[in-house]
Short mmCIF file of C-alpha atoms in Angstrom, two decimals:
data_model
loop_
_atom_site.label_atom_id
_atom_site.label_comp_id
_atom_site.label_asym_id
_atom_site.label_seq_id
_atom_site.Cartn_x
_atom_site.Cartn_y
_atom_site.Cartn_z
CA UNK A 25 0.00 0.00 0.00
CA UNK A 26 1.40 3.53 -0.79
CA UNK A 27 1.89 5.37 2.03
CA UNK A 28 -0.20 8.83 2.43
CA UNK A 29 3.16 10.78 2.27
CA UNK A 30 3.83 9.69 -0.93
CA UNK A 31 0.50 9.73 -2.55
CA UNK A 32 0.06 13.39 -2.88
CA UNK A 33 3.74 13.26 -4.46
CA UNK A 34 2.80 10.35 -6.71
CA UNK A 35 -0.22 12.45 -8.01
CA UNK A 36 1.72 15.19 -8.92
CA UNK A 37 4.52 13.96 -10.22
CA UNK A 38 3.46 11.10 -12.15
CA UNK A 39 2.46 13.37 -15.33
CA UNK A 40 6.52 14.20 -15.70
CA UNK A 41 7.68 11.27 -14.88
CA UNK A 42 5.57 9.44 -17.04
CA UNK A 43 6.01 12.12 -19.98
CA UNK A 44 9.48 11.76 -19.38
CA UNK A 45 10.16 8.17 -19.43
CA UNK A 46 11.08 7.53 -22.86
CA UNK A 47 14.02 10.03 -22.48
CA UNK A 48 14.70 8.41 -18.86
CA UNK A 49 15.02 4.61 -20.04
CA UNK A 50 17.74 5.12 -22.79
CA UNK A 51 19.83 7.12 -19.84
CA UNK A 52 19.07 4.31 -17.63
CA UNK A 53 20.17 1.43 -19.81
CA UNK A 54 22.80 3.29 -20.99
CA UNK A 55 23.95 3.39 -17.05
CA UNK A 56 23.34 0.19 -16.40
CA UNK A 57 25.06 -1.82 -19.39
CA UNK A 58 28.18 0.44 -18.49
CA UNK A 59 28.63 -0.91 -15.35
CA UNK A 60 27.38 -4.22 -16.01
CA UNK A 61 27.98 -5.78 -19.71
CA UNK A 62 27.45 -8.78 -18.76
CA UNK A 63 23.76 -8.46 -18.38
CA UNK A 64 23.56 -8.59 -21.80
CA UNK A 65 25.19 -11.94 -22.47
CA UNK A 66 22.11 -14.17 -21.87
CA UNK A 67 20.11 -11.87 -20.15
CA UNK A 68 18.64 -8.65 -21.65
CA UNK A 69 17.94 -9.13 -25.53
CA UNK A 70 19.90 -7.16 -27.70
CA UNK A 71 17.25 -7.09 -30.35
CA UNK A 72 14.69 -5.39 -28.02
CA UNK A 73 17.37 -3.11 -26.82
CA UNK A 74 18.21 -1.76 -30.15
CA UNK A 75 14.14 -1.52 -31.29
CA UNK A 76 13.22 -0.04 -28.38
CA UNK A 77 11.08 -1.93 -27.29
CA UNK A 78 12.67 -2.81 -23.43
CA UNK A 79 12.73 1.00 -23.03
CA UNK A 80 8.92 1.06 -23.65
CA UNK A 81 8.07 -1.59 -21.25
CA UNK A 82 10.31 -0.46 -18.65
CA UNK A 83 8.25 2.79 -18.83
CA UNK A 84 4.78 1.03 -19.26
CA UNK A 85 5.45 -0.85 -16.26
CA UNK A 86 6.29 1.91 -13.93
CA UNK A 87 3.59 4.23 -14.78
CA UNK A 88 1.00 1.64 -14.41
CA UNK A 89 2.32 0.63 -11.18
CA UNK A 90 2.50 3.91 -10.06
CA UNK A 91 -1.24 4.95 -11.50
CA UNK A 92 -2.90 1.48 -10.26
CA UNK A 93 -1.43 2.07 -6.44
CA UNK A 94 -3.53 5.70 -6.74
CA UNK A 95 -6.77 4.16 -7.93
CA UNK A 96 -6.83 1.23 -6.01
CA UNK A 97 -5.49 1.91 -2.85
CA UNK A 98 -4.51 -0.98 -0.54
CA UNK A 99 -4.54 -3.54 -4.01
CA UNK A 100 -1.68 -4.40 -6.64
CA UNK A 101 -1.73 -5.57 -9.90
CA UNK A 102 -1.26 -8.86 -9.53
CA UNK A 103 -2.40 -10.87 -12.86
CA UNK A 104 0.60 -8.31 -14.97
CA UNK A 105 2.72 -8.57 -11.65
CA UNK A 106 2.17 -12.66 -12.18
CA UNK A 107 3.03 -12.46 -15.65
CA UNK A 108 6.12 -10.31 -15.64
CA UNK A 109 7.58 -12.21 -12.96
CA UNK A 110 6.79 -15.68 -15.16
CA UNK A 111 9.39 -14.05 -17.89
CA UNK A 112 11.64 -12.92 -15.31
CA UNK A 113 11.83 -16.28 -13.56
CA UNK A 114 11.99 -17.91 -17.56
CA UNK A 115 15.50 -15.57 -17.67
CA UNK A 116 16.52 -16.29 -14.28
CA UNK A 117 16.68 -12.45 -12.96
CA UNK A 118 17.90 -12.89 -9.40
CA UNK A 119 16.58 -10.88 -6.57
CA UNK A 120 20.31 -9.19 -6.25
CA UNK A 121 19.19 -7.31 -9.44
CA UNK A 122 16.30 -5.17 -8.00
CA UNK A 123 18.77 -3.23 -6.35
CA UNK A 124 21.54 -3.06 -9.22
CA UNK A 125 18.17 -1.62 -11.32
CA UNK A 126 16.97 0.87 -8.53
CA UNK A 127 20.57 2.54 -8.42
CA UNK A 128 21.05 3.15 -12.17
CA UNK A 129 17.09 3.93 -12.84
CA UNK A 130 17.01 6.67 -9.91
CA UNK A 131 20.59 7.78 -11.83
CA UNK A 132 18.53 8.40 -14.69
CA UNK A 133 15.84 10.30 -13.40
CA UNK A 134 18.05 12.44 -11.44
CA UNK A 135 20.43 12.89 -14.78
CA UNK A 136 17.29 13.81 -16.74
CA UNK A 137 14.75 16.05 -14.67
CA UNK A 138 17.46 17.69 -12.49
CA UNK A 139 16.59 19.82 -9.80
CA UNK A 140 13.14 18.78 -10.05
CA UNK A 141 13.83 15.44 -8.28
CA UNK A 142 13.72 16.85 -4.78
CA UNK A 143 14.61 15.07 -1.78
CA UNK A 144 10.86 14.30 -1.21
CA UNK A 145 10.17 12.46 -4.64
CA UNK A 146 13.13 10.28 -4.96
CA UNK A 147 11.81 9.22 -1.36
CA UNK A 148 8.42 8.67 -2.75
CA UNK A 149 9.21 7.10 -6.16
CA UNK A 150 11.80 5.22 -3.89
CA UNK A 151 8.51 3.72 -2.20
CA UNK A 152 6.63 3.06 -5.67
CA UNK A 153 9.84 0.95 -7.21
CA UNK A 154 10.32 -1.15 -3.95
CA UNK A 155 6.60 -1.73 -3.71
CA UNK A 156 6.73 -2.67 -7.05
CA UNK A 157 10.29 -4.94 -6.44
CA UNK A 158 8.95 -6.39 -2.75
CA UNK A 159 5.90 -8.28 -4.91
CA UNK A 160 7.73 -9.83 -7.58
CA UNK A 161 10.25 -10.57 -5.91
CA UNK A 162 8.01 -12.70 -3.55
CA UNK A 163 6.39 -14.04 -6.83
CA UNK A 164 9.63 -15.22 -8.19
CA UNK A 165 11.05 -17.00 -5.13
CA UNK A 166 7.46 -18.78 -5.48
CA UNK A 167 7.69 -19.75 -8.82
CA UNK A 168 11.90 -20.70 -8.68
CA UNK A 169 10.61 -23.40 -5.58
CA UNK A 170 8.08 -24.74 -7.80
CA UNK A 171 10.75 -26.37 -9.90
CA UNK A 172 12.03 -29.76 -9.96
CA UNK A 173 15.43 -28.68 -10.28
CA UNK A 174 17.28 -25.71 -8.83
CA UNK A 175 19.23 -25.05 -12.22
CA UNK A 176 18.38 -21.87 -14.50
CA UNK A 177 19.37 -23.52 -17.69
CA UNK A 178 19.51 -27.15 -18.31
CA UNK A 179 21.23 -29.11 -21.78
CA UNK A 180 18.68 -30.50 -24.29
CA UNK A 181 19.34 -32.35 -27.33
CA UNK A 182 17.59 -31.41 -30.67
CA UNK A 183 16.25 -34.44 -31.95
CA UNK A 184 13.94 -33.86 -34.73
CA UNK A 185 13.46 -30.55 -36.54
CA UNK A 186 10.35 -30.77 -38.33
CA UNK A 187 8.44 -28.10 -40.98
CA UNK A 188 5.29 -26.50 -39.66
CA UNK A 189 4.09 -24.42 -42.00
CA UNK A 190 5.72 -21.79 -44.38
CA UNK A 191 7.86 -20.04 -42.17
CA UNK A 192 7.72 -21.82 -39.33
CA UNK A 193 9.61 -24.78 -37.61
CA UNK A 194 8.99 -27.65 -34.94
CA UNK A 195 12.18 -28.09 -32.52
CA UNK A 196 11.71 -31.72 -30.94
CA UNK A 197 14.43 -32.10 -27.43
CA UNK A 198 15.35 -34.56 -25.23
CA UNK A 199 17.19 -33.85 -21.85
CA UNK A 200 20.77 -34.31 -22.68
CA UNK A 201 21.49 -35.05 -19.40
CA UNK A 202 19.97 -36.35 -15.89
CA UNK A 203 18.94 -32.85 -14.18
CA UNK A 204 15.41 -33.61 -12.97
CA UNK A 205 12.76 -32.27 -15.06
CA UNK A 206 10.00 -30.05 -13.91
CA UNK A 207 6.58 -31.21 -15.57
CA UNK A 208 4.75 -28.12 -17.82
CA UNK A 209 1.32 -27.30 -18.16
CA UNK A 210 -0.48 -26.50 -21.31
CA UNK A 211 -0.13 -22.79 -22.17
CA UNK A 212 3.29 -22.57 -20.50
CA UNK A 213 6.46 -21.84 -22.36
CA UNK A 214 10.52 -22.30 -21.46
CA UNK A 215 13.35 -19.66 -22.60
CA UNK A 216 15.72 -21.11 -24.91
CA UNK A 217 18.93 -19.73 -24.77
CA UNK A 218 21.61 -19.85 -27.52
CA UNK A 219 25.00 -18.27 -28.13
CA UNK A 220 24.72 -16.79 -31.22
CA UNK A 221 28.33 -15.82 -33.77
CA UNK A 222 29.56 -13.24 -32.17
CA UNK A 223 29.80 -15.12 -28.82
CA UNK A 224 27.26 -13.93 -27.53
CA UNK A 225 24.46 -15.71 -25.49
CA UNK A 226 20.33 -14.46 -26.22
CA UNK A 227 17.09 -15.75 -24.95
CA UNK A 228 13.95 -16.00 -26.27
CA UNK A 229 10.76 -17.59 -24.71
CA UNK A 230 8.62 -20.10 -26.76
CA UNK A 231 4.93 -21.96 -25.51
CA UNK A 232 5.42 -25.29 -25.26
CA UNK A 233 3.28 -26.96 -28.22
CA UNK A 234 3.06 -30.33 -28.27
CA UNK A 235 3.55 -33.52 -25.61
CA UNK A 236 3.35 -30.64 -22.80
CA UNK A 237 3.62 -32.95 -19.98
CA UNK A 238 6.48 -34.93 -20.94
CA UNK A 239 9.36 -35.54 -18.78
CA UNK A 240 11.44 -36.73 -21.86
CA UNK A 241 10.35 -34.41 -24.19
CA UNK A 242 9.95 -30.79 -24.60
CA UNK A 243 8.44 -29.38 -27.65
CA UNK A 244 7.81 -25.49 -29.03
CA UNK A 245 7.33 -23.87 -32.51
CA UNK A 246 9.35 -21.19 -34.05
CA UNK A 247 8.75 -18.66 -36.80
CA UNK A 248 11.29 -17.65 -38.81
CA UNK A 249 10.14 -13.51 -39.35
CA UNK A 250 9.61 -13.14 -35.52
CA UNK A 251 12.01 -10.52 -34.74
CA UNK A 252 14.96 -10.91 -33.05
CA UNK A 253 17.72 -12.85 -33.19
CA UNK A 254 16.89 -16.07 -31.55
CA UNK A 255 15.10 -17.33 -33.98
CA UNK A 256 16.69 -16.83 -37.35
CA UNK A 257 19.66 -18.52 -35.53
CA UNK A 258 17.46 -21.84 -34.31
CA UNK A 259 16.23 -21.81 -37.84
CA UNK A 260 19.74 -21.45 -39.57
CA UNK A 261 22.15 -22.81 -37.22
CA UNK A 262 20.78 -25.13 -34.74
CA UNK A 263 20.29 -29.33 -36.18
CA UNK A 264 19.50 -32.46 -35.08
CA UNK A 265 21.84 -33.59 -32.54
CA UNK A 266 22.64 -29.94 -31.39
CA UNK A 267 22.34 -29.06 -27.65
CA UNK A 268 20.64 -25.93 -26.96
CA UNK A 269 20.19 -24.79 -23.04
CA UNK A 270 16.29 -24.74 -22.08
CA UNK A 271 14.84 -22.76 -19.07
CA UNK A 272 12.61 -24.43 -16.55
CA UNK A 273 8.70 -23.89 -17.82
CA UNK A 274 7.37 -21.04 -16.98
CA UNK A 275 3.75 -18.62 -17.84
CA UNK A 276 0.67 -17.72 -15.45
CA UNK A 277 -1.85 -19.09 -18.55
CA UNK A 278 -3.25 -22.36 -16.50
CA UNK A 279 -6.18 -24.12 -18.06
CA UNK A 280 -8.60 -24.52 -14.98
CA UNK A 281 -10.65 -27.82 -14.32
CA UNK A 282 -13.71 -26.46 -14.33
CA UNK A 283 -16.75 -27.04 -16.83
CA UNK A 284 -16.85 -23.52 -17.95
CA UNK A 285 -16.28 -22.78 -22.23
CA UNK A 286 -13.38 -22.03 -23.42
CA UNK A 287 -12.73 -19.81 -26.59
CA UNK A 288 -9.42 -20.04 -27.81
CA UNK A 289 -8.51 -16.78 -29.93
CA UNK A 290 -5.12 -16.77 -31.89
CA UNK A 291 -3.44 -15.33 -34.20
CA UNK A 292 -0.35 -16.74 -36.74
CA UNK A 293 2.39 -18.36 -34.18
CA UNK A 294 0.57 -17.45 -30.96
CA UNK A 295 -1.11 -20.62 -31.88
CA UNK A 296 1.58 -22.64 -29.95
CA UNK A 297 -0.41 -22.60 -26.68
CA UNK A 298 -3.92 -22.92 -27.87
CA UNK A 299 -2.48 -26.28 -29.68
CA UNK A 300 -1.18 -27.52 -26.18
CA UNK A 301 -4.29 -27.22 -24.67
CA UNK A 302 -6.58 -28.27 -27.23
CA UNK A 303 -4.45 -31.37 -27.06
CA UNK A 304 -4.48 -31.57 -23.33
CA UNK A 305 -8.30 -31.28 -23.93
CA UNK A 306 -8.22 -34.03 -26.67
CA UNK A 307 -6.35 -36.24 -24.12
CA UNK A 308 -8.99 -35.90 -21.16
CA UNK A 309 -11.58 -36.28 -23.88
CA UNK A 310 -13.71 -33.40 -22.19
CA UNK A 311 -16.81 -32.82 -22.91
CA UNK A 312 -16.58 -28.80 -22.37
CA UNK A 313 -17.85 -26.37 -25.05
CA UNK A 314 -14.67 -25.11 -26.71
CA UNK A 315 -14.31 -22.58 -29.23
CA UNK A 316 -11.63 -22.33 -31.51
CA UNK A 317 -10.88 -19.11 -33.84
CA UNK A 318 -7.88 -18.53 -35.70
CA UNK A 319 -6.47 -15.87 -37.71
CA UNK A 320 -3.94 -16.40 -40.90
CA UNK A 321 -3.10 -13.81 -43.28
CA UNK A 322 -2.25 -17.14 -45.53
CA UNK A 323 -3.76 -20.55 -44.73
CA UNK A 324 -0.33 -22.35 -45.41
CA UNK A 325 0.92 -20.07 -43.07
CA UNK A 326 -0.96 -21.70 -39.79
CA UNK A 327 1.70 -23.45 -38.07
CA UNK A 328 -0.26 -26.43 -36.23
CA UNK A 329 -2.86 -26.23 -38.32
CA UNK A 330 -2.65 -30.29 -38.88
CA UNK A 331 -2.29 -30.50 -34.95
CA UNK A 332 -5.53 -28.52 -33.79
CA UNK A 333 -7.58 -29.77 -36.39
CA UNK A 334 -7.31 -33.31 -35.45
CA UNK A 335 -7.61 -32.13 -31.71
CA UNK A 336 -10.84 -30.30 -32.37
CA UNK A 337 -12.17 -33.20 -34.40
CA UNK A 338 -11.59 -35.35 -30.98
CA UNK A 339 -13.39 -33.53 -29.00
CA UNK A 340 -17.47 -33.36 -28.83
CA UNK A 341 -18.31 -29.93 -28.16
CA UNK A 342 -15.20 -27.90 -29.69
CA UNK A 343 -15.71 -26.20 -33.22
CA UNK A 344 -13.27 -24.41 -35.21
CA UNK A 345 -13.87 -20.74 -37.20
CA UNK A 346 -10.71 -19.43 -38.88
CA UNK A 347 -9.77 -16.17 -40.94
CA UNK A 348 -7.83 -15.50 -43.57
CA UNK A 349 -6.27 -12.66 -45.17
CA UNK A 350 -6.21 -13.90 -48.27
CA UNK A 351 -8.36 -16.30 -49.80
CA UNK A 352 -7.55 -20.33 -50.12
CA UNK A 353 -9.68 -22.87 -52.74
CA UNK A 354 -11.18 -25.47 -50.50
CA UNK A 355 -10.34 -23.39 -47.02
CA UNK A 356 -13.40 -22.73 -45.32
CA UNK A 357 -12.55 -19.23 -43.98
CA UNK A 358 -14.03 -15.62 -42.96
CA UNK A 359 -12.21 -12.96 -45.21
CA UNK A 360 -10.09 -10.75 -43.62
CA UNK A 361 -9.17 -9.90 -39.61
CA UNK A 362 -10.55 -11.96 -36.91
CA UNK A 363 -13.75 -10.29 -35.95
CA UNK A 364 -15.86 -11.58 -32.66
CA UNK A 365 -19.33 -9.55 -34.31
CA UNK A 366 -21.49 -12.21 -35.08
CA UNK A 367 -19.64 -14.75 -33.17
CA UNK A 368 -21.98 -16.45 -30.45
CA UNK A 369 -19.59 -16.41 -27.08
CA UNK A 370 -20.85 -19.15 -24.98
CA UNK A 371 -21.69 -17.72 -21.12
CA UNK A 372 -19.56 -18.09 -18.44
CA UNK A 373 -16.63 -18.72 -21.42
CA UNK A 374 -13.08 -18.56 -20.16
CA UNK A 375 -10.76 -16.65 -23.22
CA UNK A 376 -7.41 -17.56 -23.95
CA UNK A 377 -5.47 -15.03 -26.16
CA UNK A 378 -1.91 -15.19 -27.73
CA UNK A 379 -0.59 -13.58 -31.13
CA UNK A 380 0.44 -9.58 -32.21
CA UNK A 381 -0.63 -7.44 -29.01
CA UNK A 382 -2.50 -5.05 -31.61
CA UNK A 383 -4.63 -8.06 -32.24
CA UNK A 384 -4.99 -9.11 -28.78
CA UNK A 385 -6.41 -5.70 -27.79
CA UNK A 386 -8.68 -5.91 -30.94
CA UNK A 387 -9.90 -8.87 -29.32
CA UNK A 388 -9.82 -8.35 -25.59
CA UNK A 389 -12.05 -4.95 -25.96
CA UNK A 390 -14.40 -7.21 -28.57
CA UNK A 391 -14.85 -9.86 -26.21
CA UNK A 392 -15.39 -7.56 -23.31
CA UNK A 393 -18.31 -5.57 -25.60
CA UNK A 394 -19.81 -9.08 -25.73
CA UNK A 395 -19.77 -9.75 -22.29
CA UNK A 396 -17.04 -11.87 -21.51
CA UNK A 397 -15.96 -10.63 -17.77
CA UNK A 398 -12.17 -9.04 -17.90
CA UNK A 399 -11.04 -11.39 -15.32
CA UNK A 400 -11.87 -14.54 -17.27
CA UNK A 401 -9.93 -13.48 -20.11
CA UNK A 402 -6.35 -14.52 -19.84
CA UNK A 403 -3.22 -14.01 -22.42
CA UNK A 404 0.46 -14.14 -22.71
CA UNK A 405 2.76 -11.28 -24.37
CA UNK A 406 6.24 -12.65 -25.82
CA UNK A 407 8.78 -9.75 -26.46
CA UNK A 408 9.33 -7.92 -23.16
CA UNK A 409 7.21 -7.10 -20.45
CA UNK A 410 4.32 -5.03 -22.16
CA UNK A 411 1.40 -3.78 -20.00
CA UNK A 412 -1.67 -4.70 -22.43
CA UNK A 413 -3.97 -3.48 -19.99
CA UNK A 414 -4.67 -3.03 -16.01
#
């Protein structure tokens, strides 16, 4: 809870700070890889450092922290708090590096706004950060114990490498060694971490997509235009018989055991967890309404396409609407963007969402219009930590 010394501070303040950010972050990356390089080898992602990208979620995060501790007093964010400490844990961000962030980030502000960072609002901006730090960092001690192993990265062996799609590629792994393995759930994903030509080592995340609850196997779906560098390497330079190092599985997307409907909304490779759990569906055979919709722009481009299909033809009550950019003969598909008008939500229906975040606030605001409650609708945002929405 923020204190009532700082709140008047927070009020005022928060419409430079927040203004100001996207001048702050640069200075405050800038800071911090100076003194500490080796954050970036394995850690930070290059790629989202030079876009931009990290410096926009870094300021998306504050400010909403800061603006959802004045509107809700006594209350914290927890579903984006859950989900940014998922990717943190997925990178293995220690709790030593609150502090290391806290001295170059209050550097920053000081560098950039001067004079006008008074004793009084470091000291309350000082309370918004730790607030902010205390809760994840209690969330990622959780989720580290959860493990079945107390190793960041463990050795897998690439043992098939299999086309899924134009574009995209299935990476098959088997432990490479006798670490314990921690057992997924559908809609989680692991980092994969490679060391790339220049020597240095970058992380990506990837859902989990097929044979989730393996302990022999582990199983995700690349696409080759994703951004980044992570990928173009697994697609280039990583074979059969290559080991690549594998975080534990991590993501807050749980399917519950309830009989409430599902809808499953995707949208080109965010199809990866949708396929997990329709399988994990498939594999219960559960009788529970499920609704399917998936977006292409072509229909050779769907990844799992093969995969979901034969899980929705498993199950009773599931049915399948996709959308296409461009037409396909003998693809029965909606023209165009995914579009929920017209689309009959089933009540009570709990909405999975994963793909671009413009489409999954398209969606999310759509689905809320129809009545689907904001807390039953649940996604996952690959890339950094992006606030799509309080």
């Amino acid at each position: 809870m923020l204190s009532e010394k700082s709140r008047p501070v927070i009020e005022a303040t928060l419409p430079v700070i927040a203004g100001r950010i996207d001048e702050i972050t640069p200075k405050f990356y800038r800071r911090l890889f100076a003194a500490h390089p080796e954050l970036m080898d394995g850690m930070f992602s290059r790629a989202n450092q030079q876009n931009g990208t990290q410096q926009r979620a870094l300021a998306g995060s504050i400010a909403a922290f800061a603006t959802h501790l004045l509107a809700h007093p006594g209350t914290l964010p927890e579903a984006v708090l859950a989900r940014i400490a998922n990717k943190h844990t997925s990178l293995g961000i220690p709790e030593s590096g609150y502090p290391i962030v806290y001295e170059h980030l209050f550097a920053a502000i000081a560098e950039d706004l001067g004079e006008a960072v008074t004793p009084e609002v470091a000291e309350a901006w000082t309370e918004v950060y730790w607030l902010m730090a205390d809760a994840l960092i209690k969330l990622e001690q959780g989720l580290y114990a959860q493990q079945a192993n107390g190793e960041m990265w463990t050795m897998w062996r690439v043992t098939a490498k299999e086309a899924a799609g134009v574009g995209s590629v299935t990476f098959r792994l088997t432990p490479a060694d006798s670490t314990p393995v921690t057992r997924a759930t559908p809609g989680q994903y692991v980092s994969v971490r490679v060391r790339l030509a220049d020597g240095l080592r970058q992380a990506r995340q990837y859902s989990l997509s097929d044979n989730v609850d393996s302990l022999s196997e582990r199983v995700f779906t690349t696409k080759l235009d994703e951004g980044g560098e992570v990928s173009p390497f697994l697609h280039g330079s990583v074979n059969v018989g290559d080991i690549v190092e594998l975080s534990n599985p991590y993501g807050d997307i749980e399917l519950d055991d309830s009989d409430a409907p599902i809808v499953l909304a995707t949208a080109g490779i965010g199809c990866t967890p949708s396929a997990s759990i329709l399988q994990s569906l498939a594999q219960q055979a559960s009788g529970r309404r499920v609704l399917v919709l998936h977006a292409e722009q072509r229909a050779e481009n769907w990844a799992l396409a093969g995969q979901m299909r034969a899980a929705v033809q498993q199950l009773p009550n599931a049915e399948l609407q996709l959308w296409l950019e461009e037409s396909a003969a003998g693809v029965e598909a909606e023209a165009g963007f995914m579009d929920l008008n017209g689309i009959e939500l089933p009540a009570g229906a709990k909405l999975y969402l994963c793909g671009p975040l413009p489409f999954m606030r398209s969606i999310r605001s759509q689905a809320i219009s129809a009545g689907i409650a904001a807390t039953d609708i649940h996604y996952e945002v690959f890339g950094p930590d992006v606030w799509l929405a309080a």
